[in-house]
């Protein structure tokens, strides 16, 4: 009788343990560098916008400093180990570079925006999916949003970019804004999706000959977003790694202090830092 009871108990414990696999991991975002993130979400490890080149590999965008400005502090093999998905918001070199193409398993599921569909057809990646609007993958709904990568003439040069919203039962809603300036459309997305976290590329990047026209949010535009962010915590990334990003972490922190915005509302991670969600 005791043996039978023990067998049943062990069976129930094992069944419960297996039921919890993939659901016990706390969701988190780790900033690797620049806009490269590892999102642990609904038990999945998702690599976003991998720029994996060593310091100085690209040269300079503004003719000032070699880019990337800093090395990776995490080994590439650790970044790419046990990945479930790669998500590329757009294919500018600081979001998807040759080092990433080389390092990533070519069979890994890779999601991309419609503007980059033909680009990925020309690569060795064998499991690419173009997200036109929304897709459900491993229990996660991933919805694409438009990211306006500048204004006026410089926008014509920058081309299309995208943001993405992640939702899943029992998980926080995350709005990855992407390479975008602050627009009415982003404001409407915040109202529509009511995110718990908003990841903002806050580097205030400027292209040569367009010094008055940021192509992504700067400190002032990030403050505008924060003021309309509702319940969401805002995570500022895309800083201190590419020479045309003039809004640094210190600049953003100083601006937040002027607006009396604390670290309970605006999180500015360092390279390698993980934020538990």
XYZ file of N, CA and C in Angstrom:
831
model
N 0.833 -1.209 0.000
C 0.000 0.000 0.000
C 0.866 1.257 0.000
N 1.922 1.220 0.895
C 2.823 2.366 0.956
C 3.541 2.567 -0.379
N 3.935 1.436 -0.997
C 4.633 1.506 -2.280
C 3.718 2.103 -3.342
N 2.446 1.694 -3.350
C 1.486 2.229 -4.324
C 1.279 3.714 -4.128
N 1.149 4.142 -2.858
C 0.956 5.558 -2.548
C 2.160 6.370 -3.012
N 3.365 5.837 -2.771
C 4.590 6.535 -3.168
C 4.669 6.666 -4.687
N 4.285 5.617 -5.388
C 4.319 5.640 -6.854
C 3.380 6.701 -7.407
N 2.153 6.760 -6.828
C 1.166 7.750 -7.278
C 1.652 9.160 -6.989
N 2.233 9.365 -5.795
C 2.733 10.678 -5.408
C 3.834 11.155 -6.357
N 4.785 10.264 -6.650
C 5.876 10.609 -7.561
C 5.339 10.935 -8.950
N 4.354 10.183 -9.395
C 3.772 10.425 -10.715
C 3.138 11.800 -10.782
N 2.402 12.162 -9.688
C 1.764 13.479 -9.660
C 2.789 14.599 -9.637
N 3.861 14.411 -8.861
C 4.922 15.421 -8.791
C 5.576 15.608 -10.150
N 5.874 14.496 -10.818
C 6.495 14.571 -12.147
C 5.579 15.260 -13.139
N 4.283 14.907 -13.099
C 3.324 15.523 -14.022
C 3.264 17.016 -13.799
N 3.237 17.446 -12.546
C 3.186 18.879 -12.231
C 4.444 19.573 -12.705
N 5.604 18.914 -12.496
C 6.878 19.520 -12.895
C 6.931 19.725 -14.393
N 6.521 18.716 -15.163
C 6.556 18.853 -16.610
C 5.575 19.914 -17.077
N 4.452 20.044 -16.371
C 3.467 21.055 -16.749
C 4.024 22.455 -16.580
N 4.994 22.609 -15.660
C 5.541 23.926 -15.385
C 6.685 24.303 -16.317
N 7.242 23.347 -17.062
C 8.368 23.640 -17.940
C 7.961 24.705 -18.957
N 8.789 25.743 -19.066
C 8.512 26.823 -20.004
C 7.625 27.905 -19.439
N 7.044 27.672 -18.256
C 6.129 28.657 -17.684
C 6.625 29.242 -16.367
N 7.742 28.726 -15.845
C 8.230 29.181 -14.553
C 9.281 30.268 -14.688
N 9.854 30.433 -15.878
C 10.907 31.421 -16.067
C 10.317 32.836 -16.047
N 10.875 33.678 -15.205
C 10.383 35.044 -15.125
C 10.719 35.795 -16.402
N 9.755 36.514 -16.986
C 10.063 37.283 -18.188
C 11.096 38.359 -17.870
N 11.982 38.599 -18.822
C 13.044 39.582 -18.622
C 13.523 40.111 -19.961
N 14.158 41.271 -19.896
C 14.835 41.847 -21.059
C 16.278 42.106 -20.670
N 17.187 41.593 -21.460
C 18.609 41.869 -21.250
C 19.125 42.727 -22.395
N 19.721 43.869 -22.063
C 20.377 44.685 -23.079
C 21.757 44.102 -23.341
N 21.980 43.686 -24.562
C 23.304 43.193 -24.942
C 24.210 44.380 -25.270
N 23.753 45.217 -26.187
C 24.459 46.444 -26.593
C 23.595 47.132 -27.628
N 23.533 48.477 -27.575
C 22.818 49.254 -28.586
C 21.335 48.866 -28.595
N 20.834 48.293 -29.699
C 19.443 47.848 -29.757
C 19.324 46.335 -29.684
N 20.435 45.659 -29.441
C 20.430 44.202 -29.361
C 19.951 43.774 -27.985
N 18.858 43.011 -27.985
C 18.205 42.597 -26.748
C 17.992 41.092 -26.758
N 17.994 40.505 -25.572
C 17.499 39.142 -25.400
C 16.247 39.231 -24.542
N 15.135 38.843 -25.120
C 13.849 38.847 -24.437
C 13.502 37.420 -24.041
N 13.415 37.168 -22.745
C 12.903 35.901 -22.245
C 11.420 36.099 -21.940
N 10.579 35.408 -22.687
C 9.146 35.719 -22.657
C 8.350 34.457 -22.919
N 7.447 34.146 -22.010
C 6.596 32.956 -22.147
C 7.432 31.693 -22.359
N 8.589 31.638 -21.672
C 9.463 30.477 -21.759
C 10.309 30.407 -23.010
N 10.343 31.471 -23.819
C 11.093 31.495 -25.072
C 12.229 32.517 -24.978
N 13.349 32.179 -25.576
C 14.494 33.096 -25.645
C 14.522 33.717 -27.043
N 14.295 35.024 -27.091
C 14.163 35.744 -28.359
C 15.283 36.773 -28.466
N 16.062 36.679 -29.525
C 17.133 37.640 -29.789
C 16.610 38.686 -30.757
N 16.742 39.960 -30.371
C 16.208 41.071 -31.156
C 17.345 41.931 -31.691
N 17.306 42.209 -32.978
C 18.225 43.136 -33.654
C 19.687 42.877 -33.307
N 20.210 41.707 -33.689
C 21.590 41.379 -33.315
C 22.649 42.173 -34.095
N 23.396 42.991 -33.383
C 24.615 43.635 -33.885
C 25.751 43.048 -33.060
N 26.524 42.144 -33.644
C 27.474 41.349 -32.881
C 28.926 41.617 -33.269
N 29.169 42.634 -34.083
C 30.532 42.944 -34.529
C 31.386 43.490 -33.387
N 32.713 43.300 -33.475
C 33.594 43.859 -32.448
C 33.715 45.369 -32.575
N 34.260 45.987 -31.555
C 34.464 47.428 -31.511
C 35.204 47.912 -32.762
N 34.665 48.991 -33.365
C 35.333 49.632 -34.490
C 35.159 48.969 -35.846
N 34.321 47.926 -35.940
C 34.239 47.145 -37.182
C 33.606 47.893 -38.337
N 32.733 48.879 -38.082
C 31.990 49.536 -39.149
C 32.642 50.807 -39.667
N 33.625 51.330 -38.978
C 34.065 52.680 -39.299
C 33.148 53.690 -38.647
N 33.036 54.884 -39.220
C 32.265 55.957 -38.601
C 31.119 56.404 -39.491
N 29.970 56.664 -38.877
C 28.830 57.184 -39.623
C 28.933 58.694 -39.768
N 29.365 59.370 -38.704
C 29.469 60.832 -38.717
C 30.902 61.320 -38.908
N 31.828 60.403 -39.143
C 33.214 60.807 -39.342
C 33.906 61.216 -38.066
N 33.429 60.703 -36.933
C 33.976 61.109 -35.642
C 34.652 59.964 -34.893
N 33.931 58.851 -34.704
C 34.484 57.735 -33.940
C 34.132 56.420 -34.611
N 35.017 55.431 -34.464
C 34.785 54.125 -35.066
C 33.643 53.414 -34.354
N 32.772 52.809 -35.131
C 31.578 52.136 -34.621
C 31.677 50.630 -34.868
N 31.202 49.797 -33.943
C 30.674 50.093 -32.615
C 31.705 50.755 -31.699
N 31.208 51.580 -30.798
C 32.098 52.320 -29.910
C 32.657 51.444 -28.796
N 31.969 50.368 -28.488
C 32.371 49.482 -27.392
C 32.257 48.031 -27.840
N 33.026 47.183 -27.206
C 32.941 45.754 -27.480
C 31.742 45.132 -26.777
N 31.339 43.978 -27.248
C 30.384 43.166 -26.508
C 31.016 42.728 -25.198
N 30.242 42.709 -24.129
C 30.778 42.219 -22.855
C 30.290 40.803 -22.566
N 29.476 40.278 -23.462
C 28.968 38.909 -23.342
C 29.453 38.132 -24.560
N 30.020 36.946 -24.393
C 30.483 36.161 -25.544
C 29.341 35.873 -26.522
N 29.653 35.930 -27.798
C 28.636 35.701 -28.828
C 27.976 34.329 -28.652
N 28.779 33.329 -28.272
C 28.199 31.992 -28.129
C 27.165 31.938 -27.007
N 27.305 32.783 -26.003
C 26.303 32.830 -24.940
C 25.039 33.561 -25.399
N 25.230 34.582 -26.221
C 24.081 35.330 -26.747
C 23.222 34.446 -27.644
N 23.871 33.628 -28.458
C 23.161 32.845 -29.475
C 22.801 31.439 -29.016
N 23.210 31.070 -27.809
C 22.956 29.710 -27.313
C 21.481 29.533 -26.941
N 20.924 28.415 -27.339
C 19.551 28.024 -26.961
C 18.504 29.052 -27.374
N 18.721 29.687 -28.501
C 17.732 30.640 -29.000
C 16.510 29.913 -29.549
N 15.356 30.536 -29.363
C 14.122 30.027 -29.956
C 13.695 30.841 -31.166
N 14.094 32.118 -31.208
C 13.645 33.014 -32.271
C 14.599 34.193 -32.385
N 14.764 34.668 -33.623
C 15.443 35.942 -33.885
C 14.418 36.873 -34.524
N 14.357 38.104 -34.027
C 13.452 39.116 -34.572
C 14.283 40.298 -35.048
N 14.112 40.680 -36.319
C 14.854 41.797 -36.896
C 13.862 42.886 -37.277
N 13.952 44.037 -36.607
C 12.996 45.117 -36.867
C 13.231 45.759 -38.225
N 14.483 45.833 -38.660
C 14.874 46.289 -39.994
C 16.349 45.965 -40.165
N 16.851 46.047 -41.382
C 18.168 45.480 -41.667
C 19.289 46.508 -41.781
N 19.151 47.677 -41.164
C 20.306 48.568 -41.066
C 21.415 47.848 -40.306
N 22.643 48.172 -40.612
C 23.783 47.410 -40.110
C 23.875 47.395 -38.592
N 23.334 48.436 -37.941
C 23.397 48.460 -36.473
C 22.261 47.669 -35.836
N 21.469 46.968 -36.662
C 20.401 46.108 -36.154
C 20.523 44.671 -36.657
N 21.288 44.481 -37.717
C 21.533 43.132 -38.232
C 22.801 43.197 -39.076
N 23.907 42.705 -38.523
C 25.196 42.892 -39.190
C 25.776 41.564 -39.673
N 26.917 41.647 -40.346
C 27.548 40.453 -40.902
C 27.967 39.464 -39.812
N 28.364 39.978 -38.665
C 28.743 39.086 -37.570
C 27.551 38.263 -37.093
N 26.372 38.878 -37.087
C 25.161 38.142 -36.708
C 24.830 37.089 -37.760
N 24.937 37.467 -39.016
C 24.674 36.500 -40.091
C 25.582 35.279 -39.960
N 26.809 35.524 -39.596
C 27.781 34.431 -39.476
C 27.523 33.577 -38.243
N 27.175 34.210 -37.137
C 27.086 33.495 -35.860
C 25.798 32.696 -35.697
N 24.721 33.157 -36.298
C 23.419 32.545 -36.044
C 23.234 31.253 -36.831
N 22.603 30.286 -36.191
C 22.204 29.052 -36.852
C 21.238 29.406 -37.984
N 21.524 28.927 -39.185
C 20.708 29.303 -40.350
C 19.339 28.649 -40.349
N 19.093 27.721 -39.429
C 17.768 27.098 -39.340
C 16.895 27.748 -38.266
N 17.432 28.720 -37.544
C 16.671 29.360 -36.471
C 15.475 30.102 -37.065
N 14.303 30.019 -36.441
C 13.194 30.862 -36.906
C 13.575 32.332 -36.817
N 13.334 33.059 -37.891
C 13.699 34.476 -37.957
C 12.514 35.254 -38.511
N 12.012 36.200 -37.732
C 10.887 37.036 -38.151
C 11.415 38.382 -38.624
N 10.812 38.877 -39.708
C 11.247 40.144 -40.292
C 10.041 40.945 -40.785
N 10.283 42.203 -41.119
C 9.222 43.071 -41.625
C 9.061 42.879 -43.141
N 7.894 43.265 -43.699
C 7.650 43.085 -45.139
C 8.704 43.743 -46.024
N 9.213 44.907 -45.619
C 10.197 45.609 -46.450
C 11.484 44.819 -46.609
N 11.733 43.847 -45.737
C 12.976 43.079 -45.782
C 12.789 41.650 -46.280
N 11.620 41.359 -46.815
C 11.329 39.998 -47.276
C 12.316 39.560 -48.356
N 12.542 40.408 -49.340
C 13.455 40.055 -50.425
C 14.892 39.972 -49.930
N 15.233 40.831 -48.990
C 16.587 40.801 -48.417
C 16.885 39.423 -47.847
N 15.958 38.890 -47.059
C 16.225 37.608 -46.409
C 16.153 36.433 -47.377
N 15.475 36.625 -48.494
C 15.510 35.586 -49.524
C 16.924 35.414 -50.074
N 17.706 36.463 -50.005
C 19.078 36.421 -50.504
C 20.097 35.972 -49.477
N 19.641 35.527 -48.315
C 20.550 35.038 -47.281
C 20.454 33.523 -47.175
N 21.269 32.956 -46.283
C 21.259 31.508 -46.075
C 20.257 31.073 -45.006
N 19.526 32.016 -44.438
C 18.566 31.645 -43.412
C 17.389 30.911 -44.054
N 17.071 29.733 -43.500
C 16.117 28.828 -44.146
C 14.732 28.844 -43.507
N 14.569 29.592 -42.424
C 13.304 29.518 -41.690
C 12.822 30.927 -41.354
N 12.701 31.751 -42.390
C 12.298 33.140 -42.181
C 10.794 33.301 -42.384
N 10.224 34.213 -41.610
C 8.789 34.524 -41.707
C 8.628 36.033 -41.729
N 7.884 36.521 -42.713
C 7.579 37.946 -42.785
C 6.297 38.215 -42.011
N 6.398 39.113 -41.024
C 5.232 39.464 -40.213
C 4.572 40.683 -40.848
N 3.486 40.452 -41.549
C 2.770 41.559 -42.180
C 1.993 42.366 -41.147
N 1.225 41.680 -40.336
C 0.405 42.343 -39.324
C 0.614 41.715 -37.955
N 0.175 40.464 -37.806
C 0.263 39.797 -36.510
C 0.455 38.305 -36.722
N 1.161 37.684 -35.787
C 1.410 36.249 -35.881
C 1.382 35.672 -34.477
N 0.871 34.450 -34.339
C 0.905 33.744 -33.057
C 1.972 32.668 -33.159
N 2.908 32.714 -32.244
C 4.049 31.791 -32.256
C 4.315 31.323 -30.832
N 4.231 30.001 -30.612
C 4.495 29.410 -29.290
C 3.744 30.130 -28.174
N 2.485 30.434 -28.435
C 1.637 31.054 -27.430
C 1.793 32.549 -27.292
N 2.659 33.146 -28.114
C 2.921 34.586 -28.068
C 2.321 35.237 -29.309
N 1.534 36.281 -29.101
C 1.057 37.077 -30.230
C 2.045 38.215 -30.456
N 2.585 38.260 -31.667
C 3.560 39.291 -32.043
C 2.921 40.141 -33.127
N 2.695 41.405 -32.815
C 2.006 42.318 -33.719
C 2.979 43.395 -34.202
N 3.039 43.563 -35.505
C 3.963 44.557 -36.068
C 3.304 45.933 -36.089
N 4.091 46.951 -35.778
C 3.644 48.344 -35.853
C 4.603 49.119 -36.750
N 4.156 50.258 -37.227
C 5.009 51.089 -38.074
C 5.921 51.939 -37.202
N 7.180 52.047 -37.601
C 8.152 52.893 -36.928
C 8.650 53.929 -37.932
N 8.345 55.184 -37.690
C 8.732 56.250 -38.620
C 10.171 56.660 -38.334
N 11.057 56.243 -39.208
C 12.506 56.352 -38.986
C 13.031 57.716 -39.455
N 12.461 58.796 -38.889
C 12.865 60.151 -39.265
C 11.703 60.920 -39.851
N 12.010 62.115 -40.360
C 10.994 62.949 -41.004
C 11.592 63.599 -42.245
N 10.720 64.014 -43.169
C 11.168 64.764 -44.340
C 12.114 63.985 -45.229
N 13.124 64.680 -45.731
C 14.061 64.104 -46.701
C 14.852 62.940 -46.119
N 15.240 63.055 -44.855
C 16.045 61.979 -44.281
C 15.230 60.693 -44.145
N 13.925 60.801 -43.954
C 13.077 59.614 -43.878
C 13.114 58.843 -45.186
N 13.168 59.562 -46.303
C 13.258 58.898 -47.598
C 14.524 58.051 -47.692
N 15.591 58.519 -47.085
C 16.849 57.777 -47.114
C 16.838 56.572 -46.167
N 16.142 56.714 -45.037
C 16.195 55.665 -44.015
C 15.352 54.448 -44.367
N 14.276 54.645 -45.125
C 13.440 53.514 -45.506
C 12.550 53.039 -44.374
N 11.953 51.856 -44.562
C 10.970 51.337 -43.618
C 11.620 50.707 -42.393
N 10.985 50.891 -41.265
C 11.355 50.209 -40.029
C 10.066 49.803 -39.324
N 10.196 48.914 -38.363
C 9.008 48.406 -37.673
C 9.240 48.326 -36.177
N 8.131 48.356 -35.443
C 8.118 48.006 -34.035
C 7.292 46.754 -33.870
N 7.280 46.206 -32.661
C 6.523 44.977 -32.416
C 5.953 45.000 -30.998
N 4.743 44.461 -30.873
C 4.081 44.323 -29.577
C 3.993 42.836 -29.254
N 4.392 42.476 -28.021
C 4.365 41.089 -27.563
C 3.285 40.946 -26.500
N 2.406 39.980 -26.697
C 1.400 39.657 -25.679
C 1.298 38.144 -25.546
N 1.002 37.709 -24.324
C 0.756 36.289 -24.052
C 0.027 36.187 -22.727
N -0.814 35.165 -22.556
C -1.534 35.007 -21.286
C -0.566 34.914 -20.105
N -0.840 35.707 -19.081
C -0.012 35.669 -17.889
C 1.314 36.384 -18.002
N 1.536 37.066 -19.135
C 2.798 37.770 -19.368
C 2.534 39.274 -19.508
N 3.517 40.106 -19.165
C 3.344 41.542 -19.390
C 3.320 41.861 -20.881
N 2.573 42.876 -21.253
C 2.561 43.332 -22.644
C 3.748 44.256 -22.870
N 4.498 43.971 -23.919
C 5.722 44.723 -24.217
C 5.593 45.361 -25.592
N 5.839 46.653 -25.642
C 5.822 47.390 -26.907
C 7.254 47.802 -27.239
N 7.815 47.146 -28.245
C 9.148 47.476 -28.759
C 8.944 48.501 -29.870
N 9.247 49.759 -29.596
C 8.908 50.835 -30.530
C 9.719 50.756 -31.808
N 10.992 50.349 -31.718
C 11.853 50.290 -32.898
C 12.492 51.632 -33.196
N 13.134 51.727 -34.346
C 13.803 52.964 -34.761
C 12.753 53.956 -35.243
N 12.339 54.849 -34.362
C 11.231 55.748 -34.689
C 11.367 57.065 -33.944
N 10.879 58.112 -34.569
C 10.673 59.376 -33.868
C 9.289 59.328 -33.225
N 9.050 60.246 -32.292
C 7.769 60.308 -31.581
C 6.687 60.793 -32.531
N 5.623 60.011 -32.681
C 4.545 60.330 -33.610
C 3.192 60.071 -32.964
N 2.162 60.588 -33.578
C 0.791 60.327 -33.147
C 0.491 58.835 -33.203
N 1.043 58.147 -34.183
C 0.781 56.714 -34.321
C 1.303 55.931 -33.117
N 2.471 56.313 -32.604
C 2.999 55.649 -31.412
C 2.086 55.923 -30.218
N 1.635 57.157 -30.100
C 0.686 57.514 -29.033
C -0.568 56.643 -29.122
N -1.091 56.463 -30.315
C -2.286 55.637 -30.492
C -1.994 54.166 -30.186
N -0.796 53.695 -30.519
C -0.423 52.313 -30.181
C -0.404 52.101 -28.670
N 0.104 53.096 -27.939
C 0.125 52.994 -26.482
C -1.298 52.905 -25.939
N -2.179 53.732 -26.473
C -3.579 53.703 -26.038
C -4.229 52.360 -26.386
N -3.923 51.835 -27.560
C -4.556 50.606 -28.035
C -4.086 49.378 -27.266
N -2.776 49.242 -27.089
C -2.222 48.013 -26.530
C -2.009 48.074 -25.020
N -2.027 49.285 -24.433
C -1.867 49.435 -22.984
C -0.678 48.622 -22.466
N 0.502 48.868 -22.992
C 1.648 48.030 -22.610
C 2.064 48.220 -21.151
N 2.663 47.173 -20.610
C 3.267 47.256 -19.279
C 4.690 47.802 -19.363
N 5.343 47.531 -20.511
C 6.702 48.025 -20.744
C 6.802 48.550 -22.173
N 7.498 49.669 -22.325
C 7.766 50.229 -23.647
C 9.276 50.340 -23.802
N 9.819 49.696 -24.818
C 11.254 49.761 -25.093
C 11.469 50.806 -26.178
N 12.251 51.841 -25.856
C 12.412 52.989 -26.744
C 13.870 53.114 -27.176
N 14.078 53.248 -28.469
C 15.412 53.556 -28.989
C 15.623 55.062 -28.856
N 16.344 55.443 -27.809
C 16.399 56.846 -27.370
C 17.707 57.547 -27.717
N 18.441 57.054 -28.685
C 19.779 57.573 -28.940
C 19.879 58.897 -29.674
N 18.746 59.439 -30.152
C 18.794 60.725 -30.840
C 19.742 60.739 -32.025
N 19.721 59.681 -32.812
C 20.671 59.549 -33.926
C 20.452 60.624 -34.988
N 21.555 61.147 -35.513
C 21.532 62.145 -36.584
C 22.405 61.663 -37.732
N 21.897 61.812 -38.947
C 22.675 61.467 -40.127
C 23.449 62.687 -40.614
N 24.582 62.479 -41.282
C 25.335 63.612 -41.829
C 24.456 64.478 -42.731
N 24.609 65.792 -42.608
C 23.862 66.792 -43.383
C 22.410 66.942 -42.942
N 22.020 66.260 -41.869
C 20.660 66.389 -41.345
C 20.717 66.591 -39.825
N 21.499 67.540 -39.392
C 21.744 67.729 -37.964
C 20.536 68.246 -37.198
N 19.512 68.704 -37.888
C 18.317 69.207 -37.199
C 17.175 68.193 -37.225
N 17.443 66.984 -37.747
C 16.361 66.022 -37.961
C 16.734 64.657 -37.396
N 16.437 64.396 -36.134
C 16.726 63.068 -35.574
C 15.982 61.970 -36.336
N 16.612 60.807 -36.408
C 15.973 59.674 -37.081
C 15.389 58.680 -36.072
N 15.700 58.877 -34.802
C 15.035 58.150 -33.719
C 14.821 59.140 -32.569
N 14.121 58.723 -31.556
C 13.824 59.641 -30.457
C 15.095 60.101 -29.753
N 15.121 61.382 -29.410
C 16.174 61.930 -28.569
C 15.618 62.067 -27.149
N 16.337 62.770 -26.293
C 15.903 62.887 -24.895
C 14.553 63.597 -24.782
N 14.375 64.676 -25.529
C 13.112 65.414 -25.446
C 11.940 64.580 -25.935
N 12.108 63.879 -27.038
C 11.017 63.051 -27.549
C 10.723 61.873 -26.619
N 11.763 61.347 -25.986
C 11.537 60.275 -25.013
C 10.710 60.779 -23.846
N 10.970 62.012 -23.418
C 10.152 62.593 -22.345
C 8.702 62.746 -22.791
N 8.500 63.135 -24.037
C 7.130 63.255 -24.557
C 6.425 61.908 -24.522
N 7.124 60.869 -24.917
C 6.526 59.532 -24.865
C 6.202 59.140 -23.430
N 7.132 59.382 -22.519
C 6.913 59.007 -21.123
C 5.663 59.681 -20.567
N 5.458 60.935 -20.921
C 4.294 61.664 -20.422
C 2.977 61.085 -20.920
N 3.031 60.309 -21.992
C 1.830 59.686 -22.556
C 1.841 58.173 -22.407
N 2.708 57.660 -21.544
C 2.938 56.217 -21.493
C 1.993 55.455 -20.573
N 1.099 56.175 -19.876
C 0.147 55.493 -19.016
C 0.829 54.714 -17.911
N 0.396 53.460 -17.721
C 0.928 52.618 -16.645
C 2.306 52.050 -16.975
N 2.750 52.184 -18.200
C 3.951 51.482 -18.651
C 5.222 52.030 -18.011
N 6.157 51.116 -17.770
C 7.525 51.511 -17.499
C 8.248 51.598 -18.837
N 9.129 52.580 -18.956
C 9.825 52.815 -20.213
C 11.284 52.385 -20.058
N 11.773 51.642 -21.038
C 13.160 51.162 -21.030
C 13.890 51.837 -22.194
N 14.884 52.658 -21.880
C 15.639 53.377 -22.899
C 16.894 52.628 -23.299
N 17.025 52.365 -24.611
C 18.192 51.653 -25.154
C 18.688 52.399 -26.396
N 19.617 51.768 -27.154
C 20.138 52.328 -28.410
C 21.019 53.561 -28.137
N 21.881 53.447 -27.131
C 22.759 54.556 -26.756
C 24.182 54.051 -26.514
N 25.144 54.972 -26.680
C 26.548 54.739 -26.309
C 27.213 53.603 -27.075
N 26.795 53.372 -28.323
C 27.424 52.296 -29.090
C 27.674 52.651 -30.550
N 26.963 53.661 -31.071
C 27.115 54.069 -32.472
C 27.358 55.574 -32.501
N 28.292 56.018 -33.330
C 28.785 57.396 -33.205
C 27.796 58.465 -33.644
N 26.701 58.089 -34.326
C 25.739 59.129 -34.704
C 24.600 59.265 -33.693
N 24.671 58.499 -32.599
C 23.682 58.625 -31.528
C 24.209 59.619 -30.495
N 23.670 60.827 -30.514
C 24.198 61.898 -29.681
C 23.532 61.967 -28.311
N 22.415 61.284 -28.145
C 21.805 61.176 -26.820
C 22.417 59.975 -26.122
N 23.219 60.251 -25.105
C 23.853 59.189 -24.326
C 22.990 58.849 -23.115
N 23.385 57.820 -22.390
C 22.672 57.491 -21.159
C 22.704 58.670 -20.192
N 23.848 59.317 -20.085
C 23.959 60.438 -19.145
C 23.064 61.605 -19.562
N 22.997 61.867 -20.870
C 22.108 62.932 -21.359
C 20.663 62.602 -21.026
N 20.272 61.352 -21.235
C 18.886 60.950 -20.970
C 18.572 61.014 -19.480
N 19.512 60.587 -18.642
C 19.309 60.662 -17.187
C 19.145 62.109 -16.729
N 19.969 62.992 -17.285
C 19.892 64.414 -16.918
C 18.543 65.007 -17.321
N 18.085 64.654 -18.519
C 16.791 65.161 -18.985
C 15.662 64.621 -18.105
N 15.733 63.363 -17.744
C 14.702 62.773 -16.879
C 14.659 63.483 -15.531
N 15.826 63.852 -15.021
C 15.876 64.568 -13.741
C 15.189 65.921 -13.851
N 15.364 66.593 -14.998
C 14.702 67.886 -15.219
C 13.183 67.743 -15.171
N 12.686 66.577 -15.614
C 11.244 66.323 -15.658
C 10.741 65.595 -14.408
N 11.628 65.421 -13.426
C 11.270 64.697 -12.199
C 10.770 63.287 -12.476
N 11.404 62.649 -13.442
C 11.076 61.267 -13.781
C 12.135 60.371 -13.159
N 11.690 59.477 -12.288
C 12.617 58.619 -11.572
C 12.814 57.262 -12.216
N 13.660 56.463 -11.580
C 13.978 55.135 -12.102
C 12.830 54.149 -11.945
N 11.784 54.557 -11.214
C 10.596 53.716 -11.148
C 9.775 53.806 -12.420
N 10.044 54.826 -13.248
C 9.316 55.028 -14.509
C 10.209 54.818 -15.727
N 11.424 55.322 -15.663
C 12.365 55.212 -16.785
C 13.552 54.371 -16.357
N 13.740 53.251 -17.038
C 14.865 52.351 -16.788
C 15.871 52.507 -17.921
N 17.141 52.705 -17.566
C 18.189 52.896 -18.569
C 19.276 51.852 -18.296
N 19.158 50.671 -18.864
C 20.108 49.597 -18.537
C 21.475 49.822 -19.159
N 22.481 49.316 -18.477
C 23.827 49.254 -19.037
C 23.972 48.012 -19.891
N 25.002 47.957 -20.713
C 25.254 46.767 -21.519
C 25.386 45.548 -20.611
N 24.687 44.491 -20.974
C 24.725 43.257 -20.205
C 23.710 43.187 -19.088
N 23.055 44.305 -18.768
C 22.128 44.328 -17.640
C 20.793 43.682 -17.999
N 20.245 42.944 -17.049
C 18.947 42.286 -17.224
C 17.891 42.966 -16.360
N 16.750 43.253 -16.957
C 15.608 43.813 -16.249
C 14.543 42.729 -16.149
N 14.232 42.342 -14.922
C 13.137 41.380 -14.722
C 11.805 42.117 -14.827
N 10.892 41.538 -15.554
C 9.634 42.222 -15.868
C 8.511 41.757 -14.942
